[in-house]
Amino acid sequence: KQEVTQIPAALSVPEGENLVLNCSFTDSAIYNLQWFRQDPGKGLTSLLLIQSSQREQTSGRLNASLDKSSGRSTLYIAASQPGDSATYLCAFLGDRGSTLGRLYFGRGTQLTVWP
Amino acid sequence: NAGVTQTPKFQVLKTGQSMTLQCAQDMNHEYMSWYRQDPGMGLRLIHYSVGAGITDQGEVPNGYNVSRSTTEDFPLRLLSAAPSQTSVYFCASSLGDTDTQYFGPGTRLTVL
C-alpha cells in the first residue's frame, strides 16, 4: 500500500529563509507527483507537477525534485515570504494498474513565515 | 474560466438526511473526482469519473453515490447522512487521469 509521509509536520521561520519541505513514499511505482498549496479554509492549488521520468521542476521561487530510487521528493522555497504561509501537500499518482487518477496524499507541512 | 466550482460551501445535516454536493468545471476536463479531507489524515478518494457516463469507486465509496450525465457536472450524493461523513469534500478535475488535477474550494459538511 502506498504510504506518503511529510516531514516536518509544521515549520515556522522568519522571512527571507530558504526552506526545504520533505516528502517520502513507500512504493516507487509512481507515474508523477504534484505539490499543492492549501490556504486555511480553501481548496488546493497545484504548484508543480513532476513526471516520473523527470528529476525536478521549477516555478519562480519554487523547485521540486524527485528521486524515485530513494522514494523521496523535496520542495525548495527560496527567499520565503509571509505570503508563503500555508499548508503544503505532496501527492503521488500511482503507476498503471492503480486506481485511475487516484492521488495518494501526505498529511501536509504547515508553514508559517513571519515578518 | 471559473475553473472548478462547488456548492454549497457549508452544510449542516441531521443524521439520516440526504443531500447532493454539486461540482462543475468549465475546462472541458474528462477526469473528475471527489475526495474527503479529515483532520490528521491525507485526502482520500471517494469516487471518480473518466468521462460522461463512466464512474467508479475510489478508496472510501460507502455511503456515497455519483453520476456523470455531462462532461461539466459531477454531483456527489449522500443517501442517508451519518456523523462519520462529517468532513470537508473536494471535487477535482483534470484533462486526463494522469494530468495536473485542479481542485474546487470545498464543501464543509457537518452531520449531527
PDB file of C-alpha atoms in Angstrom:
ATOM      1  CA  LYS A   1       0.000   0.000   0.000  1.00  0.00           C
ATOM      2  CA  GLN A   2       1.268   3.457  -0.906  1.00  0.00           C
ATOM      3  CA  GLU A   3       2.195   5.497   2.162  1.00  0.00           C
ATOM      4  CA  VAL A   4       3.162   9.148   1.908  1.00  0.00           C
ATOM      5  CA  THR A   5       4.974  10.888   4.757  1.00  0.00           C
ATOM      6  CA  GLN A   6       5.699  14.587   5.003  1.00  0.00           C
ATOM      7  CA  ILE A   7       8.306  15.976   7.349  1.00  0.00           C
ATOM      8  CA  PRO A   8       8.192  18.265   9.224  1.00  0.00           C
ATOM      9  CA  ALA A   9       4.501  18.462  10.124  1.00  0.00           C
ATOM     10  CA  ALA A  10       4.925  22.145  10.965  1.00  0.00           C
ATOM     11  CA  LEU A  11       7.588  24.742  10.305  1.00  0.00           C
ATOM     12  CA  SER A  12       7.899  28.338  11.492  1.00  0.00           C
ATOM     13  CA  VAL A  13      10.631  30.544  10.027  1.00  0.00           C
ATOM     14  CA  PRO A  14      11.491  34.224   9.664  1.00  0.00           C
ATOM     15  CA  GLU A  15      11.038  35.925   6.344  1.00  0.00           C
ATOM     16  CA  GLY A  16      13.876  35.514   3.867  1.00  0.00           C
ATOM     17  CA  GLU A  17      14.947  31.992   4.782  1.00  0.00           C
ATOM     18  CA  ASN A  18      15.356  29.247   2.206  1.00  0.00           C
ATOM     19  CA  LEU A  19      13.241  26.210   3.053  1.00  0.00           C
ATOM     20  CA  VAL A  20      13.124  22.520   2.249  1.00  0.00           C
ATOM     21  CA  LEU A  21       9.960  20.506   2.712  1.00  0.00           C
ATOM     22  CA  ASN A  22      10.291  16.739   2.537  1.00  0.00           C
ATOM     23  CA  CYS A  23       8.013  14.042   1.200  1.00  0.00           C
ATOM     24  CA  SER A  24       8.713  10.311   1.163  1.00  0.00           C
ATOM     25  CA  PHE A  25       6.793   7.413  -0.316  1.00  0.00           C
ATOM     26  CA  THR A  26       6.942   3.656   0.067  1.00  0.00           C
ATOM     27  CA  ASP A  27       6.201   2.438  -3.455  1.00  0.00           C
ATOM     28  CA  SER A  28       8.435   3.545  -6.325  1.00  0.00           C
ATOM     29  CA  ALA A  29       5.781   2.650  -8.935  1.00  0.00           C
ATOM     30  CA  ILE A  30       4.628   6.208  -9.343  1.00  0.00           C
ATOM     31  CA  TYR A  31       3.537   7.974 -12.512  1.00  0.00           C
ATOM     32  CA  ASN A  32       4.045  11.539 -11.350  1.00  0.00           C
ATOM     33  CA  LEU A  33       3.846  13.703  -8.268  1.00  0.00           C
ATOM     34  CA  GLN A  34       2.267  17.040  -7.516  1.00  0.00           C
ATOM     35  CA  TRP A  35       2.930  19.592  -4.846  1.00  0.00           C
ATOM     36  CA  PHE A  36      -0.105  21.557  -3.697  1.00  0.00           C
ATOM     37  CA  ARG A  37      -0.648  24.569  -1.509  1.00  0.00           C
ATOM     38  CA  GLN A  38      -3.713  24.834   0.740  1.00  0.00           C
ATOM     39  CA  ASP A  39      -4.665  28.052   2.489  1.00  0.00           C
ATOM     40  CA  PRO A  40      -6.894  27.826   5.598  1.00  0.00           C
ATOM     41  CA  GLY A  41     -10.494  27.086   4.656  1.00  0.00           C
ATOM     42  CA  LYS A  42      -9.628  26.954   0.958  1.00  0.00           C
ATOM     43  CA  GLY A  43      -9.122  24.407  -1.750  1.00  0.00           C
ATOM     44  CA  LEU A  44      -5.851  23.031  -3.094  1.00  0.00           C
ATOM     45  CA  THR A  45      -3.749  24.943  -5.589  1.00  0.00           C
ATOM     46  CA  SER A  46      -1.378  22.945  -7.769  1.00  0.00           C
ATOM     47  CA  LEU A  47       2.182  24.296  -7.578  1.00  0.00           C
ATOM     48  CA  LEU A  48       4.318  21.848  -9.536  1.00  0.00           C
ATOM     49  CA  LEU A  49       3.947  18.508 -11.281  1.00  0.00           C
ATOM     50  CA  ILE A  50       6.945  16.241 -11.892  1.00  0.00           C
ATOM     51  CA  GLN A  51       6.697  13.259 -14.215  1.00  0.00           C
ATOM     52  CA  SER A  52       8.396  10.062 -13.044  1.00  0.00           C
ATOM     53  CA  SER A  53      10.965  10.448 -15.828  1.00  0.00           C
ATOM     54  CA  GLN A  54      11.959  13.920 -14.617  1.00  0.00           C
ATOM     55  CA  ARG A  55      14.269  14.891 -11.780  1.00  0.00           C
ATOM     56  CA  GLU A  56      12.957  18.361 -10.990  1.00  0.00           C
ATOM     57  CA  GLN A  57      10.632  21.177 -11.914  1.00  0.00           C
ATOM     58  CA  THR A  58      10.917  24.888 -11.198  1.00  0.00           C
ATOM     59  CA  SER A  59       8.379  27.679 -10.962  1.00  0.00           C
ATOM     60  CA  GLY A  60       9.570  31.059  -9.732  1.00  0.00           C
ATOM     61  CA  ARG A  61      10.962  30.654  -6.201  1.00  0.00           C
ATOM     62  CA  LEU A  62       9.816  27.030  -6.034  1.00  0.00           C
ATOM     63  CA  ASN A  63      11.832  23.996  -7.042  1.00  0.00           C
ATOM     64  CA  ALA A  64      10.611  20.426  -6.634  1.00  0.00           C
ATOM     65  CA  SER A  65      12.811  17.380  -7.045  1.00  0.00           C
ATOM     66  CA  LEU A  66      12.042  13.697  -7.359  1.00  0.00           C
ATOM     67  CA  ASP A  67      14.256  10.695  -6.576  1.00  0.00           C
ATOM     68  CA  LYS A  68      12.266   7.544  -7.254  1.00  0.00           C
ATOM     69  CA  SER A  69      15.070   5.212  -6.210  1.00  0.00           C
ATOM     70  CA  SER A  70      15.156   6.633  -2.686  1.00  0.00           C
ATOM     71  CA  GLY A  71      11.420   7.287  -2.516  1.00  0.00           C
ATOM     72  CA  ARG A  72      11.801  10.987  -1.854  1.00  0.00           C
ATOM     73  CA  SER A  73      10.669  14.349  -3.124  1.00  0.00           C
ATOM     74  CA  THR A  74      11.581  17.783  -1.832  1.00  0.00           C
ATOM     75  CA  LEU A  75      10.045  21.201  -2.302  1.00  0.00           C
ATOM     76  CA  TYR A  76      12.551  24.023  -2.052  1.00  0.00           C
ATOM     77  CA  ILE A  77      11.236  27.527  -1.384  1.00  0.00           C
ATOM     78  CA  ALA A  78      13.748  30.320  -1.889  1.00  0.00           C
ATOM     79  CA  ALA A  79      13.644  33.613  -0.021  1.00  0.00           C
ATOM     80  CA  SER A  80      10.455  32.809   1.869  1.00  0.00           C
ATOM     81  CA  GLN A  81       7.787  35.489   2.342  1.00  0.00           C
ATOM     82  CA  PRO A  82       4.835  35.814   4.748  1.00  0.00           C
ATOM     83  CA  GLY A  83       2.536  35.162   1.786  1.00  0.00           C
ATOM     84  CA  ASP A  84       4.048  31.666   1.541  1.00  0.00           C
ATOM     85  CA  SER A  85       2.349  30.737   4.818  1.00  0.00           C
ATOM     86  CA  ALA A  86       0.049  27.800   4.064  1.00  0.00           C
ATOM     87  CA  THR A  87      -0.089  24.018   4.249  1.00  0.00           C
ATOM     88  CA  TYR A  88       1.908  22.243   1.566  1.00  0.00           C
ATOM     89  CA  LEU A  89       0.766  18.834   0.403  1.00  0.00           C
ATOM     90  CA  CYS A  90       2.543  16.330  -1.770  1.00  0.00           C
ATOM     91  CA  ALA A  91       0.590  13.728  -3.721  1.00  0.00           C
ATOM     92  CA  PHE A  92       1.597  10.851  -5.974  1.00  0.00           C
ATOM     93  CA  LEU A  93      -0.242   9.398  -8.881  1.00  0.00           C
ATOM     94  CA  GLY A  94       0.135   5.628  -8.930  1.00  0.00           C
ATOM     95  CA  ASP A  95       1.530   3.864 -11.954  1.00  0.00           C
ATOM     96  CA  ARG A  96      -0.658   1.903 -14.351  1.00  0.00           C
ATOM     97  CA  GLY A  97      -2.607  -0.761 -12.521  1.00  0.00           C
ATOM     98  CA  SER A  98      -3.588   1.610  -9.740  1.00  0.00           C
ATOM     99  CA  THR A  99      -6.989   3.273  -9.467  1.00  0.00           C
ATOM    100  CA  LEU A 100      -7.148   5.701 -12.377  1.00  0.00           C
ATOM    101  CA  GLY A 101      -6.244   9.227 -11.343  1.00  0.00           C
ATOM    102  CA  ARG A 102      -6.049   8.386  -7.671  1.00  0.00           C
ATOM    103  CA  LEU A 103      -3.680  10.713  -5.835  1.00  0.00           C
ATOM    104  CA  TYR A 104      -2.010   9.435  -2.667  1.00  0.00           C
ATOM    105  CA  PHE A 105      -1.704  12.413  -0.334  1.00  0.00           C
ATOM    106  CA  GLY A 106       0.576  13.148   2.555  1.00  0.00           C
ATOM    107  CA  ARG A 107      -0.798  14.913   5.632  1.00  0.00           C
ATOM    108  CA  GLY A 108       0.993  18.133   4.766  1.00  0.00           C
ATOM    109  CA  THR A 109       3.540  20.532   6.226  1.00  0.00           C
ATOM    110  CA  GLN A 110       2.043  23.635   7.840  1.00  0.00           C
ATOM    111  CA  LEU A 111       4.373  26.532   7.057  1.00  0.00           C
ATOM    112  CA  THR A 112       4.374  29.875   8.864  1.00  0.00           C
ATOM    113  CA  VAL A 113       6.671  32.636   7.641  1.00  0.00           C
ATOM    114  CA  TRP A 114       6.807  35.593   9.999  1.00  0.00           C
ATOM    115  CA  PRO A 115       7.964  39.111   9.115  1.00  0.00           C
TER     116      PRO A 115
ATOM    117  CA  ASN B   1     -12.781  30.336 -16.791  1.00  0.00           C
ATOM    118  CA  ALA B   2     -14.343  29.750 -13.389  1.00  0.00           C
ATOM    119  CA  GLY B   3     -12.351  26.513 -13.012  1.00  0.00           C
ATOM    120  CA  VAL B   4     -13.869  24.014 -10.590  1.00  0.00           C
ATOM    121  CA  THR B   5     -16.840  25.265  -8.600  1.00  0.00           C
ATOM    122  CA  GLN B   6     -18.582  23.605  -5.679  1.00  0.00           C
ATOM    123  CA  THR B   7     -21.838  24.328  -3.902  1.00  0.00           C
ATOM    124  CA  PRO B   8     -22.746  24.730  -1.147  1.00  0.00           C
ATOM    125  CA  LYS B   9     -19.704  25.996   0.797  1.00  0.00           C
ATOM    126  CA  PHE B  10     -21.159  24.908   4.124  1.00  0.00           C
ATOM    127  CA  GLN B  11     -23.910  22.468   5.049  1.00  0.00           C
ATOM    128  CA  VAL B  12     -25.310  21.077   8.291  1.00  0.00           C
ATOM    129  CA  LEU B  13     -27.396  17.912   8.127  1.00  0.00           C
ATOM    130  CA  LYS B  14     -29.136  15.716  10.627  1.00  0.00           C
ATOM    131  CA  THR B  15     -28.408  12.002  10.709  1.00  0.00           C
ATOM    132  CA  GLY B  16     -30.456  10.213   8.068  1.00  0.00           C
ATOM    133  CA  GLN B  17     -30.984  13.207   5.796  1.00  0.00           C
ATOM    134  CA  SER B  18     -29.898  13.100   2.194  1.00  0.00           C
ATOM    135  CA  MET B  19     -28.282  15.779   0.072  1.00  0.00           C
ATOM    136  CA  THR B  20     -26.304  16.377  -3.080  1.00  0.00           C
ATOM    137  CA  LEU B  21     -22.987  18.204  -3.258  1.00  0.00           C
ATOM    138  CA  GLN B  22     -22.598  19.937  -6.590  1.00  0.00           C
ATOM    139  CA  CYS B  23     -19.408  20.139  -8.626  1.00  0.00           C
ATOM    140  CA  ALA B  24     -18.931  21.741 -12.018  1.00  0.00           C
ATOM    141  CA  GLN B  25     -15.953  22.555 -14.235  1.00  0.00           C
ATOM    142  CA  ASP B  26     -15.723  24.649 -17.378  1.00  0.00           C
ATOM    143  CA  MET B  27     -12.368  23.405 -18.660  1.00  0.00           C
ATOM    144  CA  ASN B  28     -13.745  20.505 -20.730  1.00  0.00           C
ATOM    145  CA  HIS B  29     -11.923  18.039 -18.496  1.00  0.00           C
ATOM    146  CA  GLU B  30     -12.712  14.363 -18.898  1.00  0.00           C
ATOM    147  CA  TYR B  31     -11.496  13.213 -15.483  1.00  0.00           C
ATOM    148  CA  MET B  32     -13.325  14.281 -12.327  1.00  0.00           C
ATOM    149  CA  SER B  33     -13.134  13.014  -8.783  1.00  0.00           C
ATOM    150  CA  TRP B  34     -14.315  13.525  -5.222  1.00  0.00           C
ATOM    151  CA  TYR B  35     -12.071  13.499  -2.147  1.00  0.00           C
ATOM    152  CA  ARG B  36     -12.755  13.932   1.521  1.00  0.00           C
ATOM    153  CA  GLN B  37     -10.336  15.578   3.925  1.00  0.00           C
ATOM    154  CA  ASP B  38     -10.399  14.706   7.608  1.00  0.00           C
ATOM    155  CA  PRO B  39      -8.169  16.120  10.385  1.00  0.00           C
ATOM    156  CA  GLY B  40      -4.890  14.238  10.718  1.00  0.00           C
ATOM    157  CA  MET B  41      -5.431  12.287   7.515  1.00  0.00           C
ATOM    158  CA  GLY B  42      -4.498  12.804   3.916  1.00  0.00           C
ATOM    159  CA  LEU B  43      -7.202  13.371   1.343  1.00  0.00           C
ATOM    160  CA  ARG B  44      -8.976  10.147   0.375  1.00  0.00           C
ATOM    161  CA  LEU B  45     -10.627   9.352  -2.939  1.00  0.00           C
ATOM    162  CA  ILE B  46     -14.375   8.645  -2.798  1.00  0.00           C
ATOM    163  CA  HIS B  47     -15.451   8.245  -6.450  1.00  0.00           C
ATOM    164  CA  TYR B  48     -14.105   9.216  -9.817  1.00  0.00           C
ATOM    165  CA  SER B  49     -15.186   9.503 -13.442  1.00  0.00           C
ATOM    166  CA  VAL B  50     -13.146   9.259 -16.646  1.00  0.00           C
ATOM    167  CA  GLY B  51     -15.898  10.750 -18.783  1.00  0.00           C
ATOM    168  CA  ALA B  52     -19.624  11.282 -19.151  1.00  0.00           C
ATOM    169  CA  GLY B  53     -21.498   8.109 -18.287  1.00  0.00           C
ATOM    170  CA  ILE B  54     -18.489   6.419 -16.658  1.00  0.00           C
ATOM    171  CA  THR B  55     -17.927   6.345 -12.900  1.00  0.00           C
ATOM    172  CA  ASP B  56     -16.086   4.080 -10.497  1.00  0.00           C
ATOM    173  CA  GLN B  57     -15.333   3.702  -6.817  1.00  0.00           C
ATOM    174  CA  GLY B  58     -12.315   5.044  -5.025  1.00  0.00           C
ATOM    175  CA  GLU B  59     -10.896   4.237  -1.621  1.00  0.00           C
ATOM    176  CA  VAL B  60     -13.890   5.190   0.575  1.00  0.00           C
ATOM    177  CA  PRO B  61     -17.100   4.923  -1.532  1.00  0.00           C
ATOM    178  CA  ASN B  62     -19.548   3.575   1.068  1.00  0.00           C
ATOM    179  CA  GLY B  63     -22.489   5.888   1.738  1.00  0.00           C
ATOM    180  CA  TYR B  64     -21.943   7.947  -1.420  1.00  0.00           C
ATOM    181  CA  ASN B  65     -23.324   7.791  -4.953  1.00  0.00           C
ATOM    182  CA  VAL B  66     -22.235   9.613  -8.074  1.00  0.00           C
ATOM    183  CA  SER B  67     -23.352  10.001 -11.655  1.00  0.00           C
ATOM    184  CA  ARG B  68     -21.899  11.825 -14.650  1.00  0.00           C
ATOM    185  CA  SER B  69     -24.514  12.774 -17.216  1.00  0.00           C
ATOM    186  CA  THR B  70     -22.476  15.634 -18.702  1.00  0.00           C
ATOM    187  CA  THR B  71     -18.781  16.438 -19.034  1.00  0.00           C
ATOM    188  CA  GLU B  72     -19.195  19.536 -16.871  1.00  0.00           C
ATOM    189  CA  ASP B  73     -21.016  18.194 -13.808  1.00  0.00           C
ATOM    190  CA  PHE B  74     -20.178  15.522 -11.254  1.00  0.00           C
ATOM    191  CA  PRO B  75     -22.554  15.586  -8.248  1.00  0.00           C
ATOM    192  CA  LEU B  76     -21.944  13.585  -5.083  1.00  0.00           C
ATOM    193  CA  ARG B  77     -24.993  12.219  -3.267  1.00  0.00           C
ATOM    194  CA  LEU B  78     -25.212  11.287   0.378  1.00  0.00           C
ATOM    195  CA  LEU B  79     -28.152   8.915   0.652  1.00  0.00           C
ATOM    196  CA  SER B  80     -28.504   8.792   4.449  1.00  0.00           C
ATOM    197  CA  ALA B  81     -26.051  11.055   6.220  1.00  0.00           C
ATOM    198  CA  ALA B  82     -24.083   9.747   9.193  1.00  0.00           C
ATOM    199  CA  PRO B  83     -21.855  11.631  11.680  1.00  0.00           C
ATOM    200  CA  SER B  84     -18.856   9.759  10.213  1.00  0.00           C
ATOM    201  CA  GLN B  85     -19.433  11.715   6.995  1.00  0.00           C
ATOM    202  CA  THR B  86     -18.624  14.991   8.706  1.00  0.00           C
ATOM    203  CA  SER B  87     -15.709  16.213   6.617  1.00  0.00           C
ATOM    204  CA  VAL B  88     -14.542  18.677   4.010  1.00  0.00           C
ATOM    205  CA  TYR B  89     -15.302  17.477   0.489  1.00  0.00           C
ATOM    206  CA  PHE B  90     -13.245  18.472  -2.515  1.00  0.00           C
ATOM    207  CA  CYS B  91     -14.021  17.982  -6.160  1.00  0.00           C
ATOM    208  CA  ALA B  92     -11.160  17.864  -8.662  1.00  0.00           C
ATOM    209  CA  SER B  93     -10.823  17.694 -12.419  1.00  0.00           C
ATOM    210  CA  SER B  94      -8.100  17.125 -14.994  1.00  0.00           C
ATOM    211  CA  LEU B  95      -7.790  16.727 -18.717  1.00  0.00           C
ATOM    212  CA  GLY B  96      -6.946  13.056 -18.337  1.00  0.00           C
ATOM    213  CA  ASP B  97      -6.334  10.802 -15.356  1.00  0.00           C
ATOM    214  CA  THR B  98      -2.560  11.446 -15.434  1.00  0.00           C
ATOM    215  CA  ASP B  99      -2.664  15.234 -15.857  1.00  0.00           C
ATOM    216  CA  THR B 100      -2.471  18.078 -13.353  1.00  0.00           C
ATOM    217  CA  GLN B 101      -5.547  17.995 -11.141  1.00  0.00           C
ATOM    218  CA  TYR B 102      -7.396  21.183 -10.256  1.00  0.00           C
ATOM    219  CA  PHE B 103      -9.388  21.342  -7.062  1.00  0.00           C
ATOM    220  CA  GLY B 104     -12.524  23.218  -6.123  1.00  0.00           C
ATOM    221  CA  PRO B 105     -12.831  25.343  -2.950  1.00  0.00           C
ATOM    222  CA  GLY B 106     -14.503  22.577  -0.971  1.00  0.00           C
ATOM    223  CA  THR B 107     -17.765  21.937   0.888  1.00  0.00           C
ATOM    224  CA  ARG B 108     -17.607  21.762   4.659  1.00  0.00           C
ATOM    225  CA  LEU B 109     -20.249  19.265   5.815  1.00  0.00           C
ATOM    226  CA  THR B 110     -21.341  18.655   9.397  1.00  0.00           C
ATOM    227  CA  VAL B 111     -23.687  15.785  10.238  1.00  0.00           C
ATOM    228  CA  LEU B 112     -25.308  15.997  13.657  1.00  0.00           C
TER     229      LEU B 112
END
